Amino acid sequence: MKKYDVIVVGAGPAGLMTALTAGSGGLRVLLLDMKKDIPRVFRSCCCNLIIEPGTHGETVTYAQAAIQFEKNRFAVPYSGAVIPLKQSVKVSPCGNTLKIKGKSAEGFVAVSYEKEMLLHNLFDLVQQQRTIDIRTETQGVGVENKPNGVRVFLRTAAGTSWVSGRVAVAADGVNSKLVQSLGLNETRRKFFARFRVASYHMEDVDCPYPDSWITFVGTGHTRGKRGQLYMCPKPHAGTTEPRVYELTIGIPVVAAAPGFTPEEELRYFTTQGRFASWFRRMKIIDTRAASLNFYTPLVNPLEGNVVVVGDAAAFIETYVQGAVMYGYQAGTAILKYLATGTGLEDYAASWKETFEYNNPEEIMQATQGFGLHVLRDEDIDYLFSLTQGDEVRGYVNEFSDPITVRRTLFSHLEQVRQERPELAAKLEKFTEVSVHDALQVNKT
Amino acid sequence: MQIDKEQCVGCGGCVNLCPQSAIYFIDNRAVIDQFACTECRTCVLSCGMGAPGVSCRFPHVVVFYEAP
């Protein structure tokens, strides 16, 4: 049986980039994915290019049909279209808003792009590497460290088998089967909640906030009174016309009270919700879904000769750009390791230093921003009536956004104290909101 | 459990979450191995589309024993 240098399980942005980096360095790579069409995206992914400097310890820009990683000094081609987003709009149940604009007058808060096009571009490069073998409709279900390398267990429609290599890469996403098989979820990670997600891609939406990242805040947007809704314009099939919007909902799973499916909630939101008028003419051109587990990140994304990259190691997710960046770093580290015997630690060290949620403070910060979701709808309506005209500047970025929101609300604290002292007290307690409360795990 | 192919969008969430590894992909859509499924409902609680649903566990067997 052929023995590979590197077996990469999962061909999303992290796996493709790891395979590409290792393969172009001359290593024999096996790349596996359970999908038949690797570059196609069936999962919800409302991710934009996060342009705030320092995100994941990197500064990412889009220029010359490529996504540029300044600090790591590499670029990946992106031949699709982009939509620079001019503002981030948070909408309360009654329609009041908190708007965050770019740092400068012509600045953007993020750049909307098409993940599928990026995967196509990366996959094209992978296919050009003769040292990379690709197997589709093959799922990695487990991995074991062996004295001279690793053994990866595979399953296909035809049955199970295994393949050996020197290094395995778990790039199989947020619900990683490989991480699970190593026992790391039980021993190293704290589990918060499971979310199920669905999204629609729609044409002919009458959106009053064009070129915006829109977050619908509060419980009143859904029939089941829980869940988080996001919407933003997305390039589609390489163009920006006609305008396509992606509307996504995530709902925490409460086994005892399953409530409505995300798809049912999307249907409700677009036909009967407060903003149904935006969707009167809309046509659904694509439906996607996902299932997310919220864990604390892996403390060490290495286990023997298994390297964990991308969402598989993260707190829900790294941004797509983070998956590409960590894939690049992992590929580089594996090249060094197989040449010299050391090097994987370089990747682990970079992961620990740059992935924000490895810092408990960051989880706290994010939680305090999510604190919005423990406010009652009428509180949010009231608070957003105060912020409607505010000139707020910032980015779409889950790490800095909670701080921006908190700062904006706190700038009205005096007025809130006078008009709604109870709410002011609640606001000041934002810092005490637990992650569980914020994720509404205990709410039914 | 069986998956409604019309409802499934192929996100793969259930594939990785299935504790029995009973779910795999054919043509970018999830399929449940009826002989490995233990009806634990993990896939039901993870699916955004409501695609997995209860149906007869062993349809082939039932058909096999139908009166001629």
Coordinates of C-alpha atoms in Angstrom, one line a residue:
Chain A
M1 CA 0.0 0.0 0.0
K2 CA 1.3 3.4 -0.9
K3 CA 2.4 5.4 2.2
Y4 CA 1.8 9.1 2.1
D5 CA 3.8 11.9 3.8
V6 CA 0.7 13.8 4.7
I7 CA -2.9 12.7 4.8
V8 CA -5.2 15.7 4.8
V9 CA -8.8 15.0 5.9
G10 CA -11.2 17.7 4.7
A11 CA -10.9 19.9 1.7
G12 CA -12.3 23.2 2.9
P13 CA -10.1 26.3 3.0
A14 CA -7.8 24.9 5.7
G15 CA -7.4 21.5 4.2
L16 CA -6.8 22.8 0.6
M17 CA -4.2 25.3 1.8
T18 CA -2.4 22.7 3.9
A19 CA -2.4 20.2 1.0
L20 CA -1.3 22.9 -1.4
T21 CA 1.6 24.1 0.8
A22 CA 2.8 20.6 1.6
G23 CA 2.4 19.3 -2.0
S24 CA 4.1 22.2 -3.6
G25 CA 7.0 21.6 -1.2
G26 CA 7.4 18.1 -2.8
L27 CA 5.6 16.0 -0.2
R28 CA 3.3 13.1 -1.2
V29 CA -0.1 14.2 -0.1
L30 CA -3.5 12.5 0.1
L31 CA -6.4 14.8 0.3
L32 CA -9.8 13.4 1.3
D33 CA -13.3 14.9 1.4
M34 CA -16.7 13.4 1.8
K35 CA -18.2 15.6 -0.9
K36 CA -18.2 14.6 -4.6
D37 CA -17.5 18.2 -5.8
I38 CA -14.9 19.6 -3.5
P39 CA -15.1 23.3 -4.3
R40 CA -18.9 23.4 -4.0
V41 CA -20.3 24.9 -0.8
F42 CA -23.4 23.5 0.7
R43 CA -22.8 24.8 4.2
S44 CA -24.0 28.1 5.5
C45 CA -21.1 30.5 5.7
C46 CA -21.9 34.1 6.0
C47 CA -18.3 34.9 6.5
N48 CA -16.8 38.1 5.0
L49 CA -13.3 39.1 4.5
I50 CA -12.4 40.6 7.9
I51 CA -10.2 43.6 7.1
E52 CA -9.5 44.9 10.6
P53 CA -5.8 44.9 11.0
G54 CA -4.6 42.3 13.5
T55 CA -7.4 39.8 13.2
H56 CA -5.9 36.3 13.9
G57 CA -2.6 38.2 14.3
E58 CA -2.7 39.0 10.5
T59 CA -3.8 41.8 8.3
V60 CA -5.7 40.6 5.3
T61 CA -6.5 42.7 2.2
Y62 CA -8.1 42.1 -1.2
A63 CA -6.0 43.4 -4.1
Q64 CA -5.2 42.4 -7.7
A65 CA -7.6 39.4 -7.8
A66 CA -5.9 37.9 -4.7
I67 CA -6.3 37.8 -1.0
Q68 CA -3.1 39.0 0.6
F69 CA -1.7 38.0 3.9
E70 CA 0.7 40.7 4.8
K71 CA 2.4 39.3 7.9
N72 CA 2.7 35.7 6.7
R73 CA 3.8 37.0 3.3
F74 CA 1.7 34.9 1.0
A75 CA -1.4 35.4 -1.2
V76 CA -4.1 33.2 -2.6
P77 CA -5.9 33.9 -5.9
Y78 CA -9.5 35.0 -5.8
S79 CA -11.1 35.5 -9.2
G80 CA -14.6 36.1 -7.9
A81 CA -16.4 39.4 -7.4
V82 CA -16.4 41.4 -4.1
I83 CA -18.9 43.7 -2.5
P84 CA -17.2 46.2 -0.1
L85 CA -19.6 46.6 2.9
K86 CA -20.1 50.2 3.9
Q87 CA -21.7 49.6 7.3
S88 CA -22.8 47.1 9.9
V89 CA -26.4 47.6 10.9
K90 CA -27.9 46.1 14.0
V91 CA -31.7 46.1 13.9
S92 CA -34.0 45.8 16.9
P93 CA -37.3 43.9 16.8
C94 CA -39.2 47.2 16.1
G95 CA -36.7 48.4 13.5
N96 CA -34.5 50.8 15.5
T97 CA -30.9 50.6 14.6
L98 CA -27.3 50.9 15.7
K99 CA -25.1 51.6 12.7
I100 CA -21.3 51.1 12.6
K101 CA -19.5 52.7 9.7
G102 CA -15.9 52.2 8.4
K103 CA -13.1 53.9 10.2
S104 CA -12.7 56.6 7.5
A105 CA -15.3 58.3 5.3
E106 CA -14.5 56.0 2.4
G107 CA -13.6 53.1 4.6
F108 CA -15.4 49.7 4.7
V109 CA -16.4 47.5 7.6
A110 CA -15.7 44.3 5.7
V111 CA -15.6 42.9 2.2
S112 CA -18.2 40.4 1.1
Y113 CA -16.9 37.7 -1.1
E114 CA -17.8 34.2 -2.4
K115 CA -16.3 31.3 -0.5
E116 CA -17.1 28.9 -3.3
M117 CA -15.0 30.9 -5.8
L118 CA -12.0 30.9 -3.4
L119 CA -12.3 27.2 -3.0
H120 CA -12.4 26.8 -6.8
N121 CA -9.2 28.8 -7.1
L122 CA -7.5 26.9 -4.4
F123 CA -8.7 23.5 -5.8
D124 CA -7.4 24.4 -9.2
L125 CA -3.9 24.9 -7.7
V126 CA -4.1 21.7 -5.8
Q127 CA -5.1 19.7 -8.9
Q128 CA -2.0 21.1 -10.7
Q129 CA 0.3 19.5 -8.1
R130 CA 1.2 16.0 -9.2
T131 CA 2.3 15.0 -5.7
I132 CA -1.3 15.4 -4.4
D133 CA -3.8 12.5 -4.7
I134 CA -7.4 13.4 -4.3
R135 CA -10.2 11.1 -3.1
T136 CA -13.7 12.3 -3.0
E137 CA -16.8 10.8 -1.3
T138 CA -14.4 9.6 1.3
Q139 CA -14.8 10.5 4.9
G140 CA -12.1 10.4 7.6
V141 CA -13.7 8.9 10.6
G142 CA -10.8 8.5 12.9
V143 CA -7.0 8.7 13.3
E144 CA -4.4 6.8 15.4
N145 CA -0.8 7.7 16.2
K146 CA 1.5 4.8 15.4
P147 CA 5.2 4.3 16.1
N148 CA 6.2 5.5 12.6
G149 CA 3.4 7.9 11.8
V150 CA -0.4 7.8 11.6
R151 CA -3.2 5.6 10.5
V152 CA -6.4 7.3 9.2
F153 CA -9.6 5.4 9.1
L154 CA -11.8 6.0 6.1
R155 CA -15.4 5.3 5.2
T156 CA -17.0 5.4 1.8
A157 CA -20.3 4.1 0.5
A158 CA -18.5 0.9 -0.2
G159 CA -17.2 0.3 3.3
T160 CA -14.4 1.1 5.7
S161 CA -10.6 1.0 5.2
W162 CA -7.5 2.7 6.4
V163 CA -4.5 4.4 5.0
S164 CA -1.1 5.2 6.6
G165 CA 1.1 8.2 6.5
R166 CA 3.7 10.1 8.4
V167 CA 1.5 13.1 9.4
A168 CA -2.2 13.5 9.4
V169 CA -4.0 16.8 9.2
A170 CA -7.5 17.1 10.7
A171 CA -9.1 19.8 8.6
D172 CA -12.6 18.3 8.8
G173 CA -14.3 21.3 10.3
V174 CA -16.2 22.4 13.4
N175 CA -17.6 18.9 14.1
S176 CA -14.3 17.2 13.4
K177 CA -14.5 13.4 13.6
L178 CA -10.8 13.2 13.9
V179 CA -10.6 15.4 16.9
Q180 CA -13.4 13.4 18.4
S181 CA -11.6 10.1 17.7
L182 CA -8.5 11.4 19.5
G183 CA -10.6 12.1 22.6
L184 CA -9.7 15.7 22.7
N185 CA -13.3 17.0 23.0
E186 CA -13.7 15.1 26.3
T187 CA -10.4 15.9 27.8
R188 CA -9.4 19.3 26.6
R189 CA -12.4 21.3 25.6
K190 CA -15.4 22.9 27.3
F191 CA -18.6 22.3 25.4
F192 CA -21.1 25.2 25.4
A193 CA -23.9 24.4 23.0
R194 CA -25.0 23.1 19.6
F195 CA -26.5 25.4 17.1
R196 CA -28.3 24.4 14.0
V197 CA -28.2 26.8 11.1
A198 CA -29.9 27.4 7.7
S199 CA -29.5 30.1 5.1
Y200 CA -31.2 31.3 2.0
H201 CA -29.6 33.0 -0.9
M202 CA -32.2 35.3 -2.4
E203 CA -32.7 37.6 -5.4
D204 CA -35.0 40.6 -5.5
V205 CA -34.8 41.6 -1.8
D206 CA -36.0 45.2 -1.1
C207 CA -33.3 45.8 1.5
P208 CA -33.3 49.4 2.9
Y209 CA -29.6 49.0 3.9
P210 CA -27.7 48.1 0.8
D211 CA -24.0 47.1 1.0
S212 CA -24.4 46.4 4.7
W213 CA -23.8 43.6 7.2
I214 CA -27.2 43.3 9.0
T215 CA -27.7 41.7 12.4
F216 CA -31.3 41.3 13.7
V217 CA -31.0 41.6 17.4
G218 CA -33.5 40.3 20.0
T219 CA -35.9 37.4 20.2
G220 CA -38.9 39.0 18.4
H221 CA -37.6 38.2 15.0
T222 CA -38.3 34.5 15.4
R223 CA -41.4 32.4 16.2
G224 CA -39.6 30.3 18.7
K225 CA -38.2 33.4 20.5
R226 CA -34.6 32.3 20.1
G227 CA -31.9 32.4 17.5
Q228 CA -29.7 34.9 15.7
L229 CA -30.3 36.3 12.2
Y230 CA -27.8 37.8 9.9
M231 CA -28.0 39.2 6.4
C232 CA -25.6 40.5 3.8
P233 CA -25.2 40.9 0.1
K234 CA -23.0 38.2 -1.5
P235 CA -21.4 37.9 -4.9
H236 CA -22.9 34.9 -6.7
A237 CA -21.4 32.8 -9.5
G238 CA -18.7 35.4 -10.0
T239 CA -20.9 38.5 -10.3
T240 CA -22.7 41.0 -8.1
E241 CA -25.7 41.5 -10.4
P242 CA -28.4 40.7 -9.9
R243 CA -27.9 41.4 -6.2
V244 CA -28.0 38.3 -4.1
Y245 CA -28.5 38.4 -0.3
E246 CA -27.7 35.7 2.1
L247 CA -30.0 35.4 5.1
T248 CA -28.8 33.1 7.9
I249 CA -30.3 32.0 11.2
G250 CA -28.6 30.0 13.9
I251 CA -30.7 28.4 16.7
P252 CA -29.4 26.8 19.8
V253 CA -30.4 23.2 20.2
V254 CA -32.4 22.5 23.3
A255 CA -33.2 18.8 23.3
A256 CA -36.1 19.1 25.6
A257 CA -37.8 21.8 23.5
P258 CA -36.7 21.5 19.9
G259 CA -39.0 24.3 18.8
F260 CA -38.9 25.2 15.1
T261 CA -36.3 24.2 12.6
P262 CA -34.1 27.1 11.2
E263 CA -35.8 26.6 7.9
E264 CA -39.2 27.1 9.4
E265 CA -37.9 30.2 11.2
L266 CA -36.5 31.6 7.9
R267 CA -39.9 31.0 6.3
Y268 CA -41.6 32.8 9.1
F269 CA -39.2 35.7 9.1
T270 CA -39.5 36.3 5.4
T271 CA -43.3 35.9 5.2
Q272 CA -44.8 37.0 8.6
G273 CA -42.0 38.8 10.5
R274 CA -41.7 42.5 11.1
F275 CA -39.5 42.8 8.0
A276 CA -41.5 40.6 5.7
S277 CA -42.0 43.5 3.3
W278 CA -38.3 43.4 2.4
F279 CA -38.9 39.9 1.0
R280 CA -42.2 40.2 -0.8
R281 CA -40.7 39.8 -4.3
M282 CA -37.7 37.6 -3.3
K283 CA -36.8 34.5 -5.1
I284 CA -34.8 31.8 -3.2
I285 CA -31.9 30.6 -5.5
D286 CA -30.1 28.4 -3.0
T287 CA -30.6 26.9 0.4
R288 CA -27.8 25.9 2.8
A289 CA -27.4 24.6 6.3
A290 CA -24.9 23.8 9.0
S291 CA -24.6 22.2 12.4
L292 CA -22.3 23.9 14.9
N293 CA -20.7 22.8 18.1
F294 CA -19.4 25.5 20.4
Y295 CA -16.3 24.3 22.2
T296 CA -13.4 26.2 23.7
P297 CA -10.5 26.0 21.3
L298 CA -7.9 23.1 21.4
V299 CA -5.2 24.1 23.8
N300 CA -2.7 22.3 21.6
P301 CA -3.6 21.7 18.0
L302 CA -1.1 18.8 17.9
E303 CA -1.5 15.3 19.1
G304 CA 1.5 13.2 18.2
N305 CA 1.7 13.4 14.4
V306 CA -1.8 14.7 14.0
V307 CA -2.1 18.4 13.2
V308 CA -5.5 20.1 13.7
V309 CA -6.2 23.1 11.5
G310 CA -9.1 25.5 10.8
D311 CA -12.4 25.2 12.5
A312 CA -11.6 21.7 13.8
A313 CA -9.4 23.3 16.4
A314 CA -11.4 26.5 17.0
F315 CA -14.1 28.0 19.1
I316 CA -16.9 27.3 16.5
E317 CA -14.8 28.7 13.8
T318 CA -11.8 30.6 12.5
Y319 CA -12.8 33.0 9.7
V320 CA -12.2 31.5 6.3
Q321 CA -9.1 33.7 6.0
G322 CA -8.0 32.2 9.3
A323 CA -8.5 28.7 8.0
V324 CA -6.4 29.5 4.9
M325 CA -3.7 31.2 7.1
Y326 CA -3.5 28.3 9.6
G327 CA -3.5 25.9 6.7
Y328 CA -0.5 27.7 5.2
Q329 CA 1.3 27.7 8.6
A330 CA 0.6 24.0 9.2
G331 CA 1.8 23.1 5.7
T332 CA 5.0 25.0 6.2
A333 CA 5.5 23.4 9.6
I334 CA 4.9 19.9 8.2
L335 CA 7.5 20.5 5.5
K336 CA 10.0 21.6 8.1
Y337 CA 9.1 18.7 10.4
L338 CA 9.5 16.0 7.8
A339 CA 12.8 17.5 6.7
T340 CA 14.4 18.1 10.1
G341 CA 12.4 16.2 12.8
T342 CA 11.1 19.4 14.4
G343 CA 8.8 22.2 13.4
L344 CA 5.2 21.2 14.2
E345 CA 5.6 23.2 17.4
D346 CA 6.0 26.4 15.3
Y347 CA 2.5 25.9 14.1
A348 CA 1.2 25.2 17.6
A349 CA 2.9 28.3 19.0
S350 CA 1.5 30.5 16.3
W351 CA -2.0 29.1 16.9
K352 CA -1.8 29.7 20.6
E353 CA -0.6 33.3 20.2
T354 CA -2.8 34.5 17.4
F355 CA -6.2 32.7 17.7
E356 CA -8.1 35.2 19.8
Y357 CA -10.3 32.7 21.7
N358 CA -7.2 31.0 23.2
N359 CA -7.2 34.0 25.4
P360 CA -10.1 33.6 28.0
E361 CA -10.4 37.4 28.1
E362 CA -11.5 37.4 24.5
I363 CA -14.2 34.9 25.2
M364 CA -15.3 37.2 28.0
Q365 CA -15.3 40.2 25.7
A366 CA -17.4 38.4 23.1
T367 CA -19.8 37.2 25.8
Q368 CA -20.3 40.7 27.0
G369 CA -21.3 41.8 23.5
F370 CA -23.6 38.8 23.2
G371 CA -25.1 40.2 26.4
L372 CA -27.4 42.1 24.1
H373 CA -29.2 38.8 23.6
V374 CA -30.1 38.6 27.3
L375 CA -31.9 42.0 27.2
R376 CA -35.6 42.0 26.6
D377 CA -36.8 43.1 23.2
E378 CA -38.4 46.3 24.5
D379 CA -35.0 47.1 26.1
I380 CA -33.2 46.7 22.8
D381 CA -35.9 48.7 21.0
Y382 CA -35.4 51.5 23.5
L383 CA -31.6 51.4 23.5
F384 CA -31.5 51.4 19.7
S385 CA -33.8 54.4 19.7
L386 CA -31.0 56.2 21.5
T387 CA -28.3 55.0 19.1
Q388 CA -30.2 55.7 15.8
G389 CA -28.3 58.8 15.0
D390 CA -24.9 57.9 16.5
E391 CA -21.7 58.2 14.4
V392 CA -20.0 54.9 15.3
R393 CA -16.9 53.6 13.6
G394 CA -15.5 50.1 13.6
Y395 CA -15.5 46.8 11.7
V396 CA -17.4 43.6 11.2
N397 CA -15.4 41.4 13.5
E398 CA -16.6 39.3 16.3
F399 CA -13.7 40.2 18.4
S400 CA -13.9 44.0 18.3
D401 CA -17.6 44.4 17.6
P402 CA -18.8 43.6 21.1
I403 CA -16.5 46.3 22.4
T404 CA -17.8 48.8 19.9
V405 CA -21.4 48.0 20.8
R406 CA -20.8 48.2 24.5
R407 CA -19.0 51.5 24.2
T408 CA -21.9 52.9 22.1
L409 CA -24.5 51.8 24.6
F410 CA -22.5 53.0 27.5
S411 CA -22.2 56.5 25.9
H412 CA -25.9 56.8 26.6
L413 CA -25.7 55.5 30.1
E414 CA -26.6 58.8 31.8
Q415 CA -29.8 59.1 29.9
V416 CA -30.7 55.5 30.5
R417 CA -30.0 55.9 34.2
Q418 CA -32.5 58.8 34.3
E419 CA -35.2 57.2 32.1
R420 CA -34.8 53.5 32.9
P421 CA -32.8 53.0 36.0
E422 CA -33.4 49.2 36.0
L423 CA -32.1 48.8 32.5
A424 CA -29.1 50.9 33.4
A425 CA -28.3 48.5 36.2
K426 CA -28.7 45.6 33.8
L427 CA -26.4 47.2 31.3
E428 CA -23.8 47.7 33.9
K429 CA -24.0 44.0 34.7
F430 CA -23.1 43.1 31.2
T431 CA -19.7 42.1 32.4
E432 CA -21.3 39.4 34.5
V433 CA -23.1 37.7 31.7
S434 CA -22.0 34.1 31.4
V435 CA -21.2 32.4 28.1
H436 CA -24.1 29.9 28.7
D437 CA -26.6 32.7 29.3
A438 CA -25.3 34.6 26.3
L439 CA -25.8 31.6 24.1
Q440 CA -29.3 31.1 25.5
V441 CA -28.6 27.5 26.3
N442 CA -30.8 27.5 29.3
K443 CA -33.7 29.3 27.7
T444 CA -36.5 27.5 26.1
Chain B
M1 CA -33.8 7.2 10.7
Q2 CA -33.8 8.1 7.0
I3 CA -33.0 11.4 5.3
D4 CA -35.3 13.1 2.9
K5 CA -33.2 13.7 -0.2
E6 CA -35.3 16.6 -1.2
Q7 CA -34.9 18.4 2.1
C8 CA -31.1 17.6 2.6
V9 CA -28.9 20.4 1.3
G10 CA -25.7 18.5 1.8
C11 CA -24.1 20.5 4.6
G12 CA -22.6 17.4 6.2
G13 CA -23.3 18.4 9.8
C14 CA -25.0 15.1 10.7
V15 CA -22.3 13.1 9.0
N16 CA -19.6 14.1 11.4
L17 CA -21.9 14.3 14.5
C18 CA -23.4 10.8 14.1
P19 CA -22.0 8.8 17.0
Q20 CA -22.3 5.5 15.0
S21 CA -20.7 7.0 11.9
A22 CA -23.8 5.6 10.2
I23 CA -24.1 8.6 7.8
Y24 CA -22.1 9.1 4.6
F25 CA -22.3 11.1 1.4
I26 CA -23.6 10.0 -2.0
D27 CA -23.8 12.7 -4.6
N28 CA -23.2 15.5 -2.1
R29 CA -26.2 14.4 0.0
A30 CA -26.3 12.5 3.3
V31 CA -27.5 8.9 3.4
I32 CA -28.0 6.8 6.6
D33 CA -26.9 3.2 6.7
Q34 CA -30.1 1.6 8.1
F35 CA -28.2 -1.3 9.7
A36 CA -25.8 1.0 11.6
C37 CA -28.4 3.6 12.8
T38 CA -29.5 3.3 16.5
E39 CA -32.3 5.9 16.2
C40 CA -30.4 8.2 18.7
R41 CA -31.9 11.3 17.0
T42 CA -28.6 13.2 17.0
C43 CA -29.1 14.0 13.3
V44 CA -32.6 15.2 13.9
L45 CA -31.4 17.7 16.5
S46 CA -28.5 18.9 14.3
C47 CA -30.3 19.4 11.0
G48 CA -31.2 22.9 10.0
M49 CA -33.5 21.7 7.3
G50 CA -35.5 19.1 9.2
A51 CA -34.4 16.5 6.6
P52 CA -33.9 13.4 8.9
G53 CA -37.2 11.7 9.7
V54 CA -38.5 8.5 11.2
S55 CA -39.5 5.8 8.8
C56 CA -39.4 2.1 8.9
R57 CA -36.0 0.8 9.9
F58 CA -35.8 -2.1 7.6
P59 CA -37.9 -1.4 4.5
H60 CA -36.2 -4.0 2.4
V61 CA -36.9 -6.7 4.9
V62 CA -40.5 -5.7 5.2
V63 CA -40.9 -5.7 1.4
F64 CA -39.1 -9.1 1.2
Y65 CA -41.6 -10.8 3.5
E66 CA -44.7 -9.3 1.8
A67 CA -47.2 -11.9 0.6
P68 CA -46.6 -12.8 -3.0

